[in-house]
Coordinates of C-alpha atoms and ligand atoms in Angstrom, one line a residue:
M16 CA 0.0 0.0 0.0
C17 CA 1.0 3.6 -0.4
G18 CA 1.7 4.9 -3.8
I19 CA 4.9 6.7 -4.8
V20 CA 5.8 8.6 -7.9
A21 CA 8.8 10.6 -8.8
Y22 CA 9.8 12.7 -11.9
L23 CA 13.0 13.9 -13.4
G24 CA 13.0 15.4 -16.9
H25 CA 12.4 18.6 -18.8
K26 CA 8.8 19.4 -17.9
D27 CA 7.1 20.9 -14.8
A28 CA 7.2 18.1 -12.3
Q29 CA 4.3 19.3 -10.1
P30 CA 1.4 18.5 -12.5
I31 CA 3.0 15.2 -13.4
L32 CA 3.3 14.2 -9.7
V33 CA -0.3 15.3 -9.1
E34 CA -1.7 13.3 -12.0
G35 CA 0.4 10.3 -11.0
L36 CA -0.7 10.4 -7.4
K37 CA -4.4 10.6 -8.5
R38 CA -3.8 7.4 -10.4
L39 CA -2.1 5.7 -7.5
E40 CA -4.6 6.9 -4.9
Y41 CA -6.3 3.5 -4.8
R42 CA -3.2 2.3 -3.0
G43 CA -3.9 4.6 0.0
Y44 CA -5.6 7.9 0.7
D45 CA -4.9 8.8 4.3
S46 CA -2.7 11.7 3.3
A47 CA -0.8 13.0 0.3
G48 CA 2.2 15.1 -0.3
I49 CA 4.9 16.2 -2.8
A50 CA 8.4 17.7 -2.6
L51 CA 9.9 19.5 -5.5
L52 CA 13.6 20.3 -5.8
S53 CA 15.5 23.0 -7.7
S54 CA 18.8 24.7 -7.2
S55 CA 17.1 27.0 -4.7
G56 CA 16.0 24.1 -2.5
F57 CA 12.9 22.1 -1.7
R58 CA 9.3 23.1 -1.9
V59 CA 7.1 20.7 0.1
H60 CA 3.3 20.4 0.3
K61 CA 1.4 17.9 2.4
T62 CA -2.2 17.4 3.4
T63 CA -4.2 14.8 5.3
G64 CA -6.9 13.0 3.4
R65 CA -7.4 12.8 -0.4
M66 CA -5.4 14.0 -3.4
N67 CA -8.0 16.6 -4.4
G68 CA -7.3 18.4 -1.1
L69 CA -3.6 18.5 -1.9
E70 CA -4.2 19.6 -5.5
Q71 CA -6.4 22.5 -4.3
S72 CA -3.7 23.7 -1.9
L73 CA -0.9 23.8 -4.5
P74 CA 0.3 27.1 -6.0
V75 CA -0.1 27.5 -9.7
D76 CA 2.6 30.1 -10.5
N77 CA 6.4 29.8 -10.4
C78 CA 6.2 26.0 -10.3
D79 CA 8.9 25.2 -12.8
E80 CA 10.9 22.5 -11.0
I81 CA 11.8 19.5 -13.2
L82 CA 12.5 17.1 -10.3
G83 CA 10.1 16.0 -7.6
I84 CA 8.7 13.1 -5.5
G85 CA 5.1 12.4 -4.4
H86 CA 3.3 10.0 -2.0
T87 CA -0.2 8.9 -1.2
R88 CA -0.4 7.1 2.2
W89 CA -2.1 4.2 3.8
A90 CA -1.1 4.6 7.4
T91 CA 0.8 1.9 9.2
H92 CA 3.1 3.7 11.7
G93 CA 1.4 6.8 13.1
K94 CA -2.0 8.4 12.6
P95 CA -3.0 10.0 9.3
T96 CA -1.8 13.5 10.3
E97 CA 0.1 16.1 8.3
A98 CA 3.3 15.4 10.3
N99 CA 3.2 11.8 9.3
A100 CA 2.4 12.5 5.7
H101 CA 5.3 11.9 3.2
P102 CA 7.7 13.2 1.8
H103 CA 9.9 13.1 4.9
M104 CA 13.0 15.1 5.3
D105 CA 16.1 14.3 7.2
F106 CA 17.2 16.3 10.2
S107 CA 19.6 18.4 8.1
G108 CA 16.9 19.3 5.6
K109 CA 19.1 18.0 2.7
I110 CA 17.4 14.6 2.1
S111 CA 13.8 14.1 1.1
I112 CA 12.2 10.7 0.6
V113 CA 8.9 8.9 -0.1
H114 CA 8.5 5.4 1.1
N115 CA 6.1 2.4 0.5
G116 CA 6.7 -0.5 2.8
I117 CA 7.5 -1.2 6.4
I118 CA 10.9 -0.8 8.2
E119 CA 10.8 -3.5 10.8
N120 CA 13.9 -2.4 12.7
Y121 CA 12.9 1.3 12.7
S122 CA 12.6 1.5 16.4
T123 CA 16.2 0.4 17.0
L124 CA 17.5 2.7 14.3
K125 CA 15.5 5.6 15.6
K126 CA 17.0 5.2 19.1
W127 CA 20.5 5.0 17.7
L128 CA 19.9 8.1 15.6
Q129 CA 18.4 9.9 18.6
S130 CA 21.5 9.0 20.7
K131 CA 23.5 10.9 18.0
G132 CA 21.3 14.0 18.5
Y133 CA 18.8 13.4 15.6
E134 CA 15.4 14.7 16.2
F135 CA 12.2 13.3 14.6
S136 CA 9.1 15.2 13.7
S137 CA 6.8 12.2 12.8
E138 CA 5.8 8.8 14.3
T139 CA 6.6 7.0 11.0
D140 CA 9.1 4.3 10.3
S141 CA 9.9 6.1 7.0
E142 CA 11.4 9.2 8.7
V143 CA 14.1 6.9 10.0
V144 CA 15.2 6.1 6.4
A145 CA 15.5 9.8 5.6
N146 CA 17.6 10.4 8.7
L147 CA 19.7 7.4 8.2
I148 CA 20.6 8.5 4.7
G149 CA 21.2 12.0 6.1
Y150 CA 23.4 10.6 8.8
F151 CA 25.7 9.0 6.2
F152 CA 25.6 12.0 3.9
N153 CA 26.4 14.5 6.6
T154 CA 29.1 12.4 8.4
E155 CA 32.6 13.6 7.6
N156 CA 35.3 11.3 6.2
E157 CA 33.1 8.2 5.8
F158 CA 32.9 8.5 2.1
D159 CA 36.2 8.2 0.2
N160 CA 35.7 8.4 -3.5
T161 CA 39.1 7.1 -4.2
T162 CA 38.3 3.7 -2.9
C163 CA 34.5 3.7 -3.2
Q164 CA 32.8 2.7 -6.4
S165 CA 29.7 4.7 -5.8
E166 CA 29.1 7.5 -8.2
N167 CA 28.9 10.2 -5.5
K168 CA 28.3 10.7 -1.9
F169 CA 24.5 10.9 -2.2
E170 CA 24.3 7.4 -3.9
W171 CA 26.8 6.0 -1.4
S172 CA 24.8 7.3 1.5
V173 CA 21.7 5.7 0.2
Q174 CA 23.5 2.4 -0.2
Q175 CA 24.9 2.6 3.3
A176 CA 21.5 3.3 4.8
L177 CA 19.7 0.6 2.8
S178 CA 22.2 -2.0 4.1
E179 CA 21.0 -1.2 7.6
L180 CA 17.3 -1.6 6.9
V181 CA 15.2 -4.7 7.7
G182 CA 11.8 -4.8 6.1
T183 CA 10.4 -3.7 2.8
Y184 CA 10.7 -0.5 0.8
G185 CA 9.9 1.2 -2.5
L186 CA 11.8 4.5 -2.2
A187 CA 12.3 7.6 -4.2
I188 CA 15.0 9.9 -2.8
M189 CA 16.3 13.4 -3.5
C190 CA 19.2 15.4 -2.1
S191 CA 19.4 19.2 -2.2
D192 CA 23.1 19.1 -3.0
Y193 CA 22.3 17.2 -6.2
P194 CA 19.3 19.0 -7.8
D195 CA 19.7 17.0 -11.0
M196 CA 19.6 13.6 -9.4
L197 CA 16.9 11.1 -8.4
I198 CA 17.4 7.7 -6.8
G199 CA 14.9 4.9 -6.5
A200 CA 15.3 1.6 -4.6
K201 CA 13.2 -1.5 -4.1
K202 CA 12.9 -4.4 -1.7
G203 CA 9.6 -6.1 -1.3
S204 CA 7.4 -3.2 -2.5
P205 CA 6.9 -2.6 -6.2
L206 CA 8.9 0.0 -8.2
I207 CA 8.9 0.7 -11.9
L208 CA 11.2 3.1 -13.8
G209 CA 9.5 4.6 -16.9
V210 CA 12.1 5.7 -19.4
G211 CA 10.9 8.4 -21.8
E212 CA 12.6 10.9 -24.1
N213 CA 15.0 12.7 -21.7
E214 CA 12.5 12.1 -18.9
F215 CA 12.0 9.5 -16.2
V216 CA 9.1 8.6 -14.0
I217 CA 9.5 6.2 -11.0
A218 CA 6.3 4.8 -9.7
S219 CA 4.7 2.0 -7.7
D220 CA 2.8 0.9 -10.8
A221 CA 2.4 1.5 -14.5
S222 CA -0.7 3.6 -14.2
A223 CA 1.3 6.7 -13.1
I224 CA 3.8 6.2 -15.9
V225 CA 1.9 5.2 -19.0
E226 CA 0.8 8.8 -19.9
H227 CA 4.5 9.7 -20.3
T228 CA 6.1 6.6 -21.7
T229 CA 5.3 3.0 -22.4
R230 CA 8.9 1.8 -22.0
A231 CA 9.8 0.6 -18.5
I232 CA 12.2 -1.2 -16.3
Y233 CA 10.8 -3.4 -13.5
L234 CA 13.3 -3.2 -10.6
S235 CA 13.8 -6.4 -8.6
D236 CA 14.4 -6.7 -4.9
N237 CA 17.7 -5.1 -3.6
E238 CA 18.1 -3.1 -6.8
M239 CA 18.3 0.7 -7.2
V240 CA 18.4 3.2 -10.0
T241 CA 20.2 6.5 -10.1
I242 CA 19.1 9.1 -12.6
K243 CA 21.3 12.0 -13.3
G244 CA 20.2 14.5 -16.0
N245 CA 19.4 12.5 -19.1
N246 CA 21.1 9.3 -18.0
F247 CA 20.5 6.5 -15.6
H248 CA 22.2 3.4 -14.3
T249 CA 21.0 0.5 -12.3
K250 CA 22.8 -1.3 -9.5
T251 CA 22.3 -3.7 -6.7
I252 CA 22.1 -1.9 -3.4
D253 CA 25.6 -3.3 -2.7
N254 CA 26.9 -1.4 -5.7
I255 CA 27.2 -4.0 -8.4
Q256 CA 26.3 -2.6 -11.8
I257 CA 23.4 -4.5 -13.5
T258 CA 21.9 -4.2 -16.9
K259 CA 18.1 -4.3 -16.9
T260 CA 15.9 -4.9 -20.0
L261 CA 13.5 -2.2 -21.1
K262 CA 10.0 -3.7 -21.4
D263 CA 6.8 -2.4 -23.0
I264 CA 4.1 -1.5 -20.6
E265 CA 0.9 -3.4 -21.6
F266 CA -1.6 -0.9 -20.3
S267 CA -3.8 1.6 -22.0
L268 CA -4.9 4.9 -20.5
E269 CA -8.5 4.3 -21.7
A270 CA -8.7 1.2 -19.5
I271 CA -8.2 3.3 -16.4
E272 CA -10.7 6.1 -17.3
L273 CA -14.1 6.2 -15.7
D274 CA -15.9 6.8 -19.0
T275 CA -19.6 7.4 -18.4
Y276 CA -19.6 5.6 -15.0
E277 CA -19.8 7.3 -11.6
H278 CA -17.5 4.8 -9.9
Y279 CA -14.8 2.3 -10.9
M280 CA -16.6 -0.5 -9.1
Q281 CA -19.8 0.2 -11.1
K282 CA -17.7 0.2 -14.3
E283 CA -15.9 -3.0 -13.3
I284 CA -19.1 -4.8 -12.4
A285 CA -20.6 -3.8 -15.8
E286 CA -17.4 -4.9 -17.7
Q287 CA -17.7 -8.5 -16.6
P288 CA -19.3 -9.9 -19.7
T289 CA -16.5 -8.6 -21.8
A290 CA -13.9 -9.3 -19.1
I291 CA -14.9 -12.9 -18.9
E292 CA -15.1 -13.2 -22.7
T293 CA -11.5 -11.9 -22.9
C294 CA -10.4 -14.2 -20.1
L295 CA -11.8 -17.3 -21.9
K296 CA -10.8 -16.3 -25.4
G297 CA -8.5 -18.8 -27.1
R298 CA -8.5 -20.9 -24.0
V299 CA -11.8 -22.7 -24.2
D300 CA -11.6 -25.0 -27.3
I301 CA -15.1 -26.5 -27.6
A302 CA -14.3 -28.1 -31.0
N303 CA -11.6 -30.3 -29.4
T304 CA -13.2 -30.5 -25.9
R305 CA -10.1 -29.1 -24.2
V306 CA -8.7 -26.1 -22.5
V307 CA -5.5 -24.3 -23.7
L308 CA -3.7 -22.4 -21.0
G309 CA -0.5 -21.3 -22.7
G310 CA 1.3 -20.2 -19.5
L311 CA 0.8 -23.7 -17.9
Q312 CA 1.4 -25.9 -21.0
D313 CA 4.6 -27.3 -19.5
Q314 CA 3.0 -27.9 -16.1
L315 CA -0.2 -29.6 -17.0
R316 CA 1.2 -33.1 -17.2
D317 CA 2.6 -32.8 -13.6
L318 CA -0.5 -31.0 -12.4
A319 CA -2.8 -33.8 -13.6
R320 CA -0.8 -36.3 -11.6
T321 CA -0.2 -34.1 -8.5
K322 CA -1.2 -35.6 -5.1
R323 CA -2.5 -32.3 -3.7
I324 CA -3.1 -28.8 -4.7
I325 CA -2.9 -25.9 -2.2
L326 CA -4.6 -22.7 -3.2
T327 CA -3.6 -19.5 -1.4
G328 CA -4.6 -15.9 -1.5
C329 CA -6.2 -13.2 0.6
G330 CA -9.7 -11.7 0.8
T331 CA -11.6 -12.1 -2.4
A332 CA -8.8 -14.1 -3.9
W333 CA -9.1 -16.5 -1.0
H334 CA -12.8 -16.8 -1.8
A335 CA -12.0 -17.7 -5.4
G336 CA -9.5 -20.3 -4.0
L337 CA -12.4 -21.8 -2.0
V338 CA -14.4 -22.2 -5.2
G339 CA -11.2 -23.7 -6.7
E340 CA -11.0 -26.2 -3.9
F341 CA -14.5 -27.4 -4.7
L342 CA -13.8 -27.5 -8.4
F343 CA -10.5 -29.4 -8.3
E344 CA -12.1 -32.0 -6.0
Q345 CA -15.4 -32.3 -7.9
I346 CA -14.3 -32.0 -11.5
A347 CA -10.7 -33.2 -11.4
R348 CA -10.9 -35.4 -8.3
I349 CA -7.6 -34.0 -7.0
P350 CA -7.4 -33.3 -3.3
A351 CA -7.2 -29.6 -2.8
E352 CA -7.3 -27.1 0.1
V353 CA -7.3 -23.4 0.3
E354 CA -5.1 -21.6 2.8
Y355 CA -5.1 -18.0 4.0
A356 CA -1.8 -16.6 2.6
S357 CA -1.4 -14.6 5.8
E358 CA -1.5 -17.7 8.0
F359 CA 0.3 -20.2 5.7
R360 CA 3.9 -19.8 6.6
Y361 CA 3.2 -19.5 10.3
R362 CA 1.7 -22.9 10.7
N363 CA 4.6 -25.0 9.4
P364 CA 2.5 -26.3 6.5
I365 CA 3.1 -29.9 5.3
I366 CA 4.2 -29.7 1.7
E367 CA 4.8 -33.2 0.4
D368 CA 6.7 -34.0 -2.7
G369 CA 4.5 -33.4 -5.7
T370 CA 2.3 -30.7 -4.0
I371 CA 1.5 -27.8 -6.3
V372 CA 0.7 -24.4 -4.8
I373 CA -1.5 -22.0 -6.7
A374 CA -1.3 -18.4 -5.6
I375 CA -4.2 -16.2 -6.6
S376 CA -4.0 -12.4 -6.7
Q377 CA -5.5 -9.5 -8.6
S378 CA -2.7 -7.1 -8.0
G379 CA 0.2 -9.5 -7.9
E380 CA 1.7 -7.4 -5.1
T381 CA -0.1 -8.7 -1.9
A382 CA 2.6 -9.0 0.7
D383 CA 0.9 -11.9 2.5
T384 CA 0.5 -13.9 -0.7
L385 CA 4.2 -13.2 -1.7
A386 CA 5.3 -14.4 1.7
A387 CA 3.3 -17.6 1.3
I388 CA 4.8 -18.1 -2.2
E389 CA 8.3 -17.7 -0.8
H390 CA 7.6 -20.2 2.0
A391 CA 6.2 -22.8 -0.4
K392 CA 9.2 -22.4 -2.7
E393 CA 11.6 -22.8 0.1
R394 CA 9.9 -26.1 0.9
G395 CA 10.4 -27.2 -2.7
A396 CA 6.8 -26.8 -4.1
T397 CA 6.1 -25.7 -7.6
V398 CA 4.2 -22.5 -7.3
L399 CA 1.8 -21.3 -10.1
G400 CA 0.3 -17.8 -10.2
M401 CA -3.2 -16.6 -11.2
V402 CA -2.6 -12.9 -11.4
N403 CA -4.2 -10.0 -13.2
V404 CA -1.5 -7.4 -13.3
V405 CA 1.0 -8.2 -16.0
G406 CA 4.6 -8.1 -14.8
S407 CA 3.7 -7.8 -11.2
T408 CA 5.9 -9.3 -8.5
I409 CA 3.8 -12.4 -8.0
A410 CA 3.7 -12.9 -11.8
R411 CA 7.5 -12.8 -11.8
T412 CA 8.0 -14.8 -8.7
T413 CA 5.9 -17.8 -9.5
D414 CA 7.2 -20.7 -11.6
A415 CA 4.5 -20.4 -14.2
G416 CA 1.0 -19.0 -14.4
V417 CA -2.1 -17.8 -16.1
Y418 CA -3.1 -14.1 -16.4
L419 CA -6.7 -13.2 -15.7
R420 CA -6.8 -10.7 -18.7
V421 CA -9.5 -8.5 -17.3
G422 CA -7.7 -5.2 -17.5
P423 CA -7.0 -2.8 -14.6
E424 CA -9.2 -3.2 -11.6
I425 CA -9.2 0.1 -9.7
G426 CA -12.2 0.0 -7.3
V427 CA -10.9 -1.3 -3.9
A428 CA -13.7 -3.8 -3.9
S429 CA -12.7 -6.6 -6.2
T430 CA -15.3 -7.7 -8.7
K431 CA -14.2 -8.6 -12.2
A432 CA -11.0 -10.1 -10.8
F433 CA -13.1 -12.6 -8.7
T434 CA -15.2 -13.8 -11.6
A435 CA -12.0 -14.2 -13.8
Q436 CA -10.2 -16.0 -11.0
V437 CA -13.0 -18.4 -10.8
A438 CA -13.2 -18.7 -14.6
V439 CA -9.4 -19.6 -14.7
L440 CA -9.7 -22.1 -11.9
T441 CA -12.7 -23.7 -13.7
M442 CA -10.8 -24.0 -16.9
L443 CA -7.8 -25.6 -15.1
A444 CA -10.1 -28.0 -13.2
I445 CA -11.8 -29.0 -16.5
E446 CA -8.5 -29.6 -18.3
L447 CA -7.1 -31.6 -15.3
G448 CA -10.3 -33.6 -15.1
R449 CA -10.2 -34.3 -18.8
R450 CA -6.6 -35.6 -18.5
R451 CA -7.8 -37.9 -15.6
H452 CA -11.2 -39.3 -15.7
L453 CA -13.8 -36.7 -16.6
S454 CA -16.4 -37.9 -19.0
Y455 CA -16.4 -36.4 -22.5
D456 CA -20.0 -35.4 -22.0
L457 CA -19.4 -33.4 -18.8
S458 CA -16.2 -31.8 -20.2
A459 CA -18.3 -30.7 -23.2
E460 CA -21.1 -29.4 -21.1
L461 CA -18.8 -27.4 -18.8
L462 CA -16.9 -25.9 -21.7
T463 CA -20.1 -24.9 -23.5
G464 CA -21.5 -23.6 -20.2
L465 CA -18.3 -21.5 -19.7
S466 CA -18.5 -20.0 -23.2
Q467 CA -22.1 -18.9 -22.5
L468 CA -21.3 -17.1 -19.2
P469 CA -20.7 -13.6 -20.7
D470 CA -24.3 -13.5 -22.0
K471 CA -25.7 -14.8 -18.8
I472 CA -23.8 -12.3 -16.7
A473 CA -25.1 -9.6 -19.1
S474 CA -28.7 -10.7 -18.4
V475 CA -28.2 -10.4 -14.6
L476 CA -26.7 -6.9 -15.0
K477 CA -30.1 -5.8 -16.6
Q478 CA -31.7 -6.1 -13.2
Q479 CA -29.8 -3.0 -12.0
E480 CA -32.9 -1.0 -10.9
H481 CA -34.6 -4.0 -9.2
I482 CA -31.5 -4.8 -7.2
K483 CA -31.1 -1.1 -6.3
Q484 CA -34.7 -1.1 -4.9
I485 CA -33.9 -4.2 -2.8
A486 CA -30.9 -2.4 -1.4
K487 CA -33.0 0.6 -0.7
A488 CA -35.7 -1.4 1.1
N489 CA -33.1 -2.8 3.5
I490 CA -30.7 0.2 3.8
D491 CA -31.4 0.8 7.4
K492 CA -30.4 -2.7 8.5
E493 CA -27.1 -2.9 10.2
N494 CA -26.5 -6.7 10.2
W495 CA -26.9 -9.0 7.3
L496 CA -26.4 -12.8 6.7
F497 CA -25.3 -14.3 3.4
L498 CA -25.9 -18.1 3.1
G499 CA -25.1 -20.6 0.4
R500 CA -24.1 -24.3 0.1
G501 CA -21.6 -26.2 -1.8
V502 CA -19.9 -24.1 -4.5
N503 CA -22.1 -21.2 -3.6
Y504 CA -20.8 -21.0 0.0
P505 CA -17.7 -19.1 -1.1
V506 CA -20.1 -16.8 -3.0
A507 CA -21.9 -16.1 0.3
L508 CA -18.6 -15.1 1.9
E509 CA -17.8 -12.9 -1.0
G510 CA -21.2 -11.2 -0.9
A511 CA -20.7 -10.5 2.8
L512 CA -17.2 -9.1 2.2
K513 CA -18.4 -6.8 -0.5
L514 CA -21.2 -5.4 1.7
K515 CA -18.8 -4.9 4.7
E516 CA -16.0 -3.2 2.9
I517 CA -17.9 -0.5 1.0
S518 CA -21.2 0.0 2.9
Y519 CA -19.7 -0.6 6.4
I520 CA -22.7 -2.8 7.2
H521 CA -21.8 -5.8 9.4
A522 CA -22.3 -8.9 7.3
E523 CA -21.5 -12.6 7.8
G524 CA -21.2 -15.3 5.2
L525 CA -21.9 -18.9 6.2
P526 CA -22.6 -22.3 4.8
A527 CA -26.4 -22.2 5.0
A528 CA -26.6 -25.4 7.1
E529 CA -24.2 -24.0 9.7
M530 CA -26.7 -21.3 10.6
K531 CA -28.6 -23.6 12.9
H532 CA -25.5 -24.3 14.9
G533 CA -25.4 -20.8 16.4
P534 CA -25.9 -17.8 14.2
I535 CA -29.7 -18.6 14.0
A536 CA -29.9 -16.9 17.4
L537 CA -29.3 -13.6 15.6
I538 CA -32.3 -13.9 13.3
T539 CA -34.9 -11.2 13.6
N540 CA -36.9 -9.3 11.0
N541 CA -34.2 -6.7 11.3
M542 CA -31.5 -8.9 9.8
P543 CA -31.8 -9.6 6.1
A544 CA -30.7 -13.1 5.2
V545 CA -29.5 -13.4 1.6
F546 CA -29.8 -17.0 0.3
I547 CA -28.2 -18.4 -2.8
A548 CA -30.9 -20.9 -3.7
T549 CA -30.2 -21.7 -7.3
K550 CA -31.1 -25.1 -8.9
S551 CA -28.4 -27.4 -7.7
S552 CA -27.8 -30.7 -5.9
Q553 CA -28.5 -29.0 -2.6
Y554 CA -31.6 -27.0 -3.7
N555 CA -34.0 -28.7 -1.3
K556 CA -31.6 -28.4 1.6
V557 CA -31.3 -24.7 1.0
I558 CA -35.1 -24.4 0.9
G559 CA -35.1 -26.1 4.4
N560 CA -32.6 -23.5 5.6
I561 CA -34.8 -20.6 4.3
E562 CA -37.8 -22.1 6.1
E563 CA -35.8 -22.1 9.3
V564 CA -35.2 -18.3 8.9
R565 CA -38.7 -17.5 8.0
A566 CA -40.1 -19.5 10.9
R567 CA -38.3 -17.1 13.1
G568 CA -39.6 -14.0 11.4
G569 CA -36.5 -13.4 9.3
R570 CA -36.5 -11.4 6.0
T571 CA -35.1 -13.2 3.0
I572 CA -33.5 -12.0 -0.2
V573 CA -33.2 -15.0 -2.4
I574 CA -31.0 -15.5 -5.5
A575 CA -32.8 -18.2 -7.5
T576 CA -32.8 -19.7 -11.0
E577 CA -35.0 -18.1 -13.6
G578 CA -38.3 -19.9 -14.0
D579 CA -38.3 -21.3 -10.5
E580 CA -41.9 -20.7 -9.5
N581 CA -41.7 -22.7 -6.3
I582 CA -39.1 -20.4 -4.7
K583 CA -41.3 -17.3 -4.8
Q584 CA -43.1 -18.3 -1.6
Y585 CA -39.9 -18.2 0.3
A586 CA -38.6 -14.9 -0.8
D587 CA -39.4 -11.4 0.6
H588 CA -37.2 -10.2 -2.3
L589 CA -36.3 -12.3 -5.3
I590 CA -33.5 -11.9 -7.7
T591 CA -33.2 -14.4 -10.6
V592 CA -30.2 -15.6 -12.5
P593 CA -30.1 -17.7 -15.7
D594 CA -29.9 -21.5 -15.4
V595 CA -26.2 -22.5 -15.2
T596 CA -24.5 -25.9 -14.6
E597 CA -23.9 -26.1 -10.8
Q598 CA -20.1 -26.0 -11.0
L599 CA -20.2 -22.8 -13.0
Q600 CA -22.8 -21.0 -10.8
P601 CA -20.4 -18.8 -8.7
I602 CA -19.6 -16.6 -11.8
V603 CA -23.2 -15.8 -12.1
T604 CA -24.6 -15.8 -8.6
V605 CA -22.0 -13.4 -7.3
I606 CA -23.1 -10.7 -9.7
P607 CA -26.3 -9.6 -7.9
L608 CA -24.4 -9.6 -4.6
Q609 CA -21.8 -7.2 -6.0
M610 CA -24.6 -5.0 -7.2
L611 CA -26.4 -5.1 -3.9
A612 CA -23.3 -4.0 -2.1
Y613 CA -22.6 -1.3 -4.6
H614 CA -26.1 0.2 -4.3
A615 CA -26.1 -0.1 -0.5
A616 CA -22.8 1.9 -0.4
V617 CA -24.1 4.5 -2.8
L618 CA -27.3 4.9 -0.9
R619 CA -25.4 5.3 2.3
G620 CA -23.3 8.0 0.7
H621 CA -20.0 6.3 0.9
D622 CA -16.9 6.7 -1.3
V623 CA -17.4 3.4 -3.1
D624 CA -14.0 3.2 -4.8
K625 CA -12.1 4.3 -1.7
P626 CA -13.7 2.9 1.4
R627 CA -12.4 4.0 4.7
N628 CA -9.2 2.3 6.2
L629 CA -8.6 0.2 3.1
A630 CA -6.3 0.2 0.1
K631 CA -6.4 -1.7 -3.2
S632 CA -3.2 -3.6 -2.9
V633 CA -2.1 -4.6 0.5
T634 CA 1.7 -4.6 0.3
V635 CA 2.4 -4.9 4.0
E636 CA 2.2 -8.1 6.1
Ligands
M6R703 O1 -4.6 -8.1 -5.1 P1 -5.0 -9.3 -4.4 O2 -6.0 -10.1 -5.1 O3 -3.9 -10.2 -3.9 O4 -5.8 -8.7 -3.1 C1 -6.2 -9.6 -2.1 C2 -7.2 -8.9 -1.2 O5 -6.6 -7.8 -0.5 C3 -8.4 -8.3 -1.9 O6 -9.1 -9.3 -2.6 C4 -9.4 -7.6 -1.0 O7 -10.0 -8.6 -0.1 C5 -10.5 -6.9 -1.8 N1 -10.5 -5.5 -1.3 C6 -11.8 -7.4 -1.6 O8 -12.8 -6.8 -2.3

C-alpha cells in the first residue's frame, strides 16, 4: 500500500506528480504530499486526506521544478496526520524521501539516531530512512571516492542506509546538494522506472507512468536506479552494476478512465461480460473439448498427476480459491485445500513431494501472498500464479501461471477479478479432469457452459434497478447474513465481504446449514438473510434453511434460478439468474451480490471506490 511517484525530466514536475498520485490513490488515501527540488532548494506540500485536497492547496505560479517526488499514504506507523504525511526530510533538511513498505527495525535505528542527536518530527518508520541517509551523507570522512565505487556521496549514503534496513521498501529519494539527481530503490514493494525521451518517471505501478512513456524497467528486490540529468544506471544496493531490460508496458490509458460511469466499481461490475469473454478467449476449445492455457502448458502433465493442490490468496482471492478447492475435487478429483496466505507460513505447513501451490492475486503485489509463495518455494513446491497485473511481483516470482486478462481493476472492492479468478480455476479444473477421468459429456457441457457465461452475466446486469430497490428497502439494516451451500458457499462469503468493505454494514457469510449451529440466534426481522438458492444438488436443503429463517420472522433476499416458481413463496425479495450448470454458478450468482453491495454503499453516501481504512493492494504483512 501507499503509492509513490517521482519525476526527473524537462517538464514541470508538479502536475506530473499530481496526476500520478491521482492514479495511485487507490493504494492509500490517508494523506498525500509532494516535494519539488530546484537549485534554490525544496518546496514541500502535504495534506491529510485525499489528493484533491492537496491539489487545491498547491500554488499555480512559479512551479517550474523539473524534479520531484510524491506519495499517497495508507497509514501503518502513526495516525494519518500532516506530520506523518510523506515526503519526509532528514534532520539536516538535505534529504527528502517517499517510502512504501515497512521498516521492521525502525525503532532500534531511531533510538540509535536519537542517541546521536537526531530529532524526529513524525511517528513514522519512514522518517528513519530519511535520517539514516542524512546521517551517512552528513558524516565527515566516511565517504572516500578514491576507494569507493559509488558515483557520488548521495548514492553512497543511500546504499549505506539501505544496508541497515530490515523490512520492505519502494523508495524515491532526492538530495538538495544534487538538484539534478533522483534515486529509486526496491525491496519487497513494487517499483517501476518509466524511461521516456530525456525524462524519467519512477512509480509504484504503471498507471502513473503510461501517460509519459510505455517503456519501463521493473526493478527487482535489492536493486536501485540512479538518474542524473538525461542518464541513468541500475545497480544492486551493494553497488554492483546491473543491466536491466526495457519492457513495453501493456496498459492503456482508456482502460483506467471512468468513462460514463460514476464509480470504478460500477464500471468493473458492468465490464464483466467482456472481461470474462477476454479471459476465456482462445482458451476454451469447444471443438476439441479441451482447454488451452499457454502459461501452464509445460506444467499440465505434472499437475494432472499431483497428489495435492494448495490454493492460497487473501480476501476475495481466497474466496476464489475456496471455489477452486471445490472445483478441483469435484471436477478433477484432485485433493485440494485453500489456505489464507497470511497464515500459511506461520503454521509450518506440510508440503509433500508433488504438492502444487496456486497463488491467486489480482494485484500480484499482496505481501501476505508473496510471503506464502516464498515459503512454499523454500519447501520445494512448484508455485503457479493466477494474477491480473502483468509483470507484477507475483507474476514474476511464480514458476509459471495464467493471467486473468480483465484489464486494470481500480475499485478497492474486487469484482471482475473474482469472476475471472473463478473462470481460470474452472478452466484448469476441467483440463485436469479431462486428463484424468472426466467424461467427454461433462467436459463438453462445462466448456459450452463457460462460453455462455458472458451473455448470462449480461442478463443479470439488466436487473440493476430491481436490485437497487432491494438495497433501498433494506438500507437501514445494520446486520446481514449471506448463506449458500456447496460451490455457492464461497459466494456467500464474497457477498458479505463486498457489503462490509464498502457500505460498512456488518455482514457474515456462512454455509447455509451452519446457521442452525449458532448464528440462527441472531435472526430477527431486522436482519436480512441473503440466500443463494439456485437449482443445484442442494436446492431442497437450502429451501429447508430458508424455512428455518422464515419460521423465526427473518426477512429473505433469495437468489434463484430463472423460471423457478416454487421459490417465490420463500422470498421477501427475489433476484433471478439464468440457469447454469452447478459447478459454474459462482460466476453468475456473485453478480447480484456485487450489485447489492454497490447500491447499498451509494445509498449510504460512501466513497465506493475508496472505502475507509482500506487500500487496493495490501503490500504490508
Ligand atoms: O490483489 P489481491 O487479489 O492479492 O488482493 C487480495 C485482497 O486484498 C483483496 O481481494 C481484498 O480482499 C479486496 N478488497 C476485496 O474486495
